[in-house]
């Protein structure tokens, strides 16, 4: 047998050099990828893929939070539907966005707490409608936190409906900026659209959200000039735009220039039935008054009930002087306007 020719000296070394160089290049590229932030961005992308069933626009969230990188995670919702959050990847304590989807009977109380309706006699919170044909409300809390709540109509087995709640905290404190408020509203609307698609529900919508009503809780309207939720009521007031798609409406009536005296609220399904227990309101029967509170109800399309309330305001220092006659007169005007705009019957009044 003829022996195989011996490998020339140095040949093995020559073919090993290119392989070693290639391996070195791969390792170097990996190091550059890792040290240059590529790995982190890859991890970010993995965490955001399909977030809340693909209903979260991460580019909008980055702009909302004012950061370059965000990371997301899905969470197990107590109601068994969906919950997810997006955080500032560079600084987890530097802003976040939370989305929750729950069945209406279970989620309504929690959403009312998020909207601070467990203390509805406080003069600190006022909701704004989405506008643009959307059914939902926005609430700005200070300069940092913004909350949106959007009810969805659904077929069985979720026939009571779903509720989408979106909360955001920006580390830059820019939630008062009109463009940022509109961006937050678009994010919330997209989350509602995604939930509607997944669970076969409907989320009424209109044109692209380019602006939303400004926060007006401390903007005083002169006597006789109210044209929104306080329309027709005498005295100085604070109001939001009236919108037939808003499931909650607010109006404040002032005592003189400085202190809100009465707070009026309109609550439509799915909030009307749950509010009394959340707010510890002594609501008994279709209309009445007790302990500085008066209420009225109306029948709305589909047989649902709307609840209208007027409460004496606690402004953090003192409680406004009760005025049962003035409360009931204000409630009469407020409830009649709101019920008519929402297509409900004339209210039953105390």
PDB file of N, CA, C and O in Angstrom, residues 35 47 69 94 103 126 153 162 170 187 190 200 221 236 265 269 288 301-302 338 340:
ATOM      1  N   UNK A  35     -21.441  45.047  23.684  1.00  0.00           N
ATOM      2  CA  UNK A  35     -21.014  46.271  24.346  1.00  0.00           C
ATOM      3  C   UNK A  35     -21.656  47.501  23.726  1.00  0.00           C
ATOM      4  O   UNK A  35     -21.809  48.529  24.385  1.00  0.00           O
ATOM      5  N   UNK A  47     -39.007  41.361  24.284  1.00  0.00           N
ATOM      6  CA  UNK A  47     -39.977  41.603  25.354  1.00  0.00           C
ATOM      7  C   UNK A  47     -41.208  42.334  24.849  1.00  0.00           C
ATOM      8  O   UNK A  47     -42.282  42.233  25.441  1.00  0.00           O
ATOM      9  N   UNK A  69     -35.211  53.672  24.917  1.00  0.00           N
ATOM     10  CA  UNK A  69     -35.416  52.234  25.009  1.00  0.00           C
ATOM     11  C   UNK A  69     -36.533  51.925  25.995  1.00  0.00           C
ATOM     12  O   UNK A  69     -36.610  52.538  27.060  1.00  0.00           O
ATOM     13  N   UNK A  94     -38.087  55.185  35.907  1.00  0.00           N
ATOM     14  CA  UNK A  94     -38.233  56.440  35.172  1.00  0.00           C
ATOM     15  C   UNK A  94     -39.373  56.453  34.191  1.00  0.00           C
ATOM     16  O   UNK A  94     -39.195  56.821  33.031  1.00  0.00           O
ATOM     17  N   UNK A 103     -63.060  41.910  32.575  1.00  0.00           N
ATOM     18  CA  UNK A 103     -64.511  41.843  32.394  1.00  0.00           C
ATOM     19  C   UNK A 103     -65.163  42.938  33.231  1.00  0.00           C
ATOM     20  O   UNK A 103     -64.767  43.186  34.368  1.00  0.00           O
ATOM     21  N   UNK A 126     -61.132  65.448  37.512  1.00  0.00           N
ATOM     22  CA  UNK A 126     -62.159  65.707  36.514  1.00  0.00           C
ATOM     23  C   UNK A 126     -61.793  64.945  35.251  1.00  0.00           C
ATOM     24  O   UNK A 126     -60.667  65.038  34.768  1.00  0.00           O
ATOM     25  N   UNK A 153     -68.324  46.988  24.230  1.00  0.00           N
ATOM     26  CA  UNK A 153     -69.516  46.148  24.158  1.00  0.00           C
ATOM     27  C   UNK A 153     -69.132  44.817  23.534  1.00  0.00           C
ATOM     28  O   UNK A 153     -68.460  44.770  22.500  1.00  0.00           O
ATOM     29  N   UNK A 162     -66.314  44.503  28.346  1.00  0.00           N
ATOM     30  CA  UNK A 162     -64.950  44.550  28.872  1.00  0.00           C
ATOM     31  C   UNK A 162     -64.586  45.991  29.167  1.00  0.00           C
ATOM     32  O   UNK A 162     -65.214  46.923  28.656  1.00  0.00           O
ATOM     33  N   UNK A 170     -44.895  59.546  33.211  1.00  0.00           N
ATOM     34  CA  UNK A 170     -43.716  59.984  32.478  1.00  0.00           C
ATOM     35  C   UNK A 170     -42.721  60.593  33.446  1.00  0.00           C
ATOM     36  O   UNK A 170     -43.076  61.456  34.250  1.00  0.00           O
ATOM     37  N   UNK A 187     -52.535  55.804  22.151  1.00  0.00           N
ATOM     38  CA  UNK A 187     -52.060  54.533  22.698  1.00  0.00           C
ATOM     39  C   UNK A 187     -53.211  53.776  23.359  1.00  0.00           C
ATOM     40  O   UNK A 187     -53.389  52.570  23.156  1.00  0.00           O
ATOM     41  N   UNK A 190     -55.675  52.459  20.756  1.00  0.00           N
ATOM     42  CA  UNK A 190     -55.164  51.283  20.058  1.00  0.00           C
ATOM     43  C   UNK A 190     -55.271  50.052  20.955  1.00  0.00           C
ATOM     44  O   UNK A 190     -55.589  48.953  20.471  1.00  0.00           O
ATOM     45  N   UNK A 200     -63.646  39.850  20.261  1.00  0.00           N
ATOM     46  CA  UNK A 200     -64.850  39.969  19.441  1.00  0.00           C
ATOM     47  C   UNK A 200     -65.807  41.043  19.916  1.00  0.00           C
ATOM     48  O   UNK A 200     -67.032  40.886  19.795  1.00  0.00           O
ATOM     49  N   UNK A 221     -65.154  78.933  34.800  1.00  0.00           N
ATOM     50  CA  UNK A 221     -66.012  79.491  33.759  1.00  0.00           C
ATOM     51  C   UNK A 221     -66.917  80.532  34.410  1.00  0.00           C
ATOM     52  O   UNK A 221     -67.571  80.243  35.423  1.00  0.00           O
ATOM     53  N   UNK A 236     -70.294  80.458  39.022  1.00  0.00           N
ATOM     54  CA  UNK A 236     -68.979  80.094  38.496  1.00  0.00           C
ATOM     55  C   UNK A 236     -68.843  78.577  38.524  1.00  0.00           C
ATOM     56  O   UNK A 236     -69.248  77.917  39.476  1.00  0.00           O
ATOM     57  N   UNK A 265     -71.934  64.657  39.024  1.00  0.00           N
ATOM     58  CA  UNK A 265     -71.380  63.569  38.224  1.00  0.00           C
ATOM     59  C   UNK A 265     -72.462  62.806  37.496  1.00  0.00           C
ATOM     60  O   UNK A 265     -73.566  62.608  38.027  1.00  0.00           O
ATOM     61  N   UNK A 269     -73.521  53.147  32.081  1.00  0.00           N
ATOM     62  CA  UNK A 269     -72.983  51.790  32.137  1.00  0.00           C
ATOM     63  C   UNK A 269     -71.565  51.746  31.548  1.00  0.00           C
ATOM     64  O   UNK A 269     -71.287  52.452  30.575  1.00  0.00           O
ATOM     65  N   UNK A 288     -83.247  60.344  45.271  1.00  0.00           N
ATOM     66  CA  UNK A 288     -83.310  60.652  46.696  1.00  0.00           C
ATOM     67  C   UNK A 288     -82.198  61.585  47.121  1.00  0.00           C
ATOM     68  O   UNK A 288     -81.449  62.122  46.291  1.00  0.00           O
ATOM     69  N   UNK A 301     -80.794  53.485  26.505  1.00  0.00           N
ATOM     70  CA  UNK A 301     -81.024  52.446  25.492  1.00  0.00           C
ATOM     71  C   UNK A 301     -80.546  51.076  25.952  1.00  0.00           C
ATOM     72  O   UNK A 301     -79.481  50.938  26.550  1.00  0.00           O
ATOM     73  N   UNK A 302     -81.383  50.063  25.692  1.00  0.00           N
ATOM     74  CA  UNK A 302     -81.065  48.713  26.129  1.00  0.00           C
ATOM     75  C   UNK A 302     -81.517  48.412  27.539  1.00  0.00           C
ATOM     76  O   UNK A 302     -81.273  47.320  28.044  1.00  0.00           O
ATOM     77  N   UNK A 338     -77.497  65.955  30.458  1.00  0.00           N
ATOM     78  CA  UNK A 338     -76.655  64.794  30.200  1.00  0.00           C
ATOM     79  C   UNK A 338     -77.468  63.620  29.674  1.00  0.00           C
ATOM     80  O   UNK A 338     -77.063  62.949  28.709  1.00  0.00           O
ATOM     81  N   UNK A 340     -80.323  63.595  28.087  1.00  0.00           N
ATOM     82  CA  UNK A 340     -80.798  63.836  26.719  1.00  0.00           C
ATOM     83  C   UNK A 340     -79.680  63.629  25.703  1.00  0.00           C
ATOM     84  O   UNK A 340     -79.875  63.007  24.655  1.00  0.00           O
TER      85      UNK A 340
END
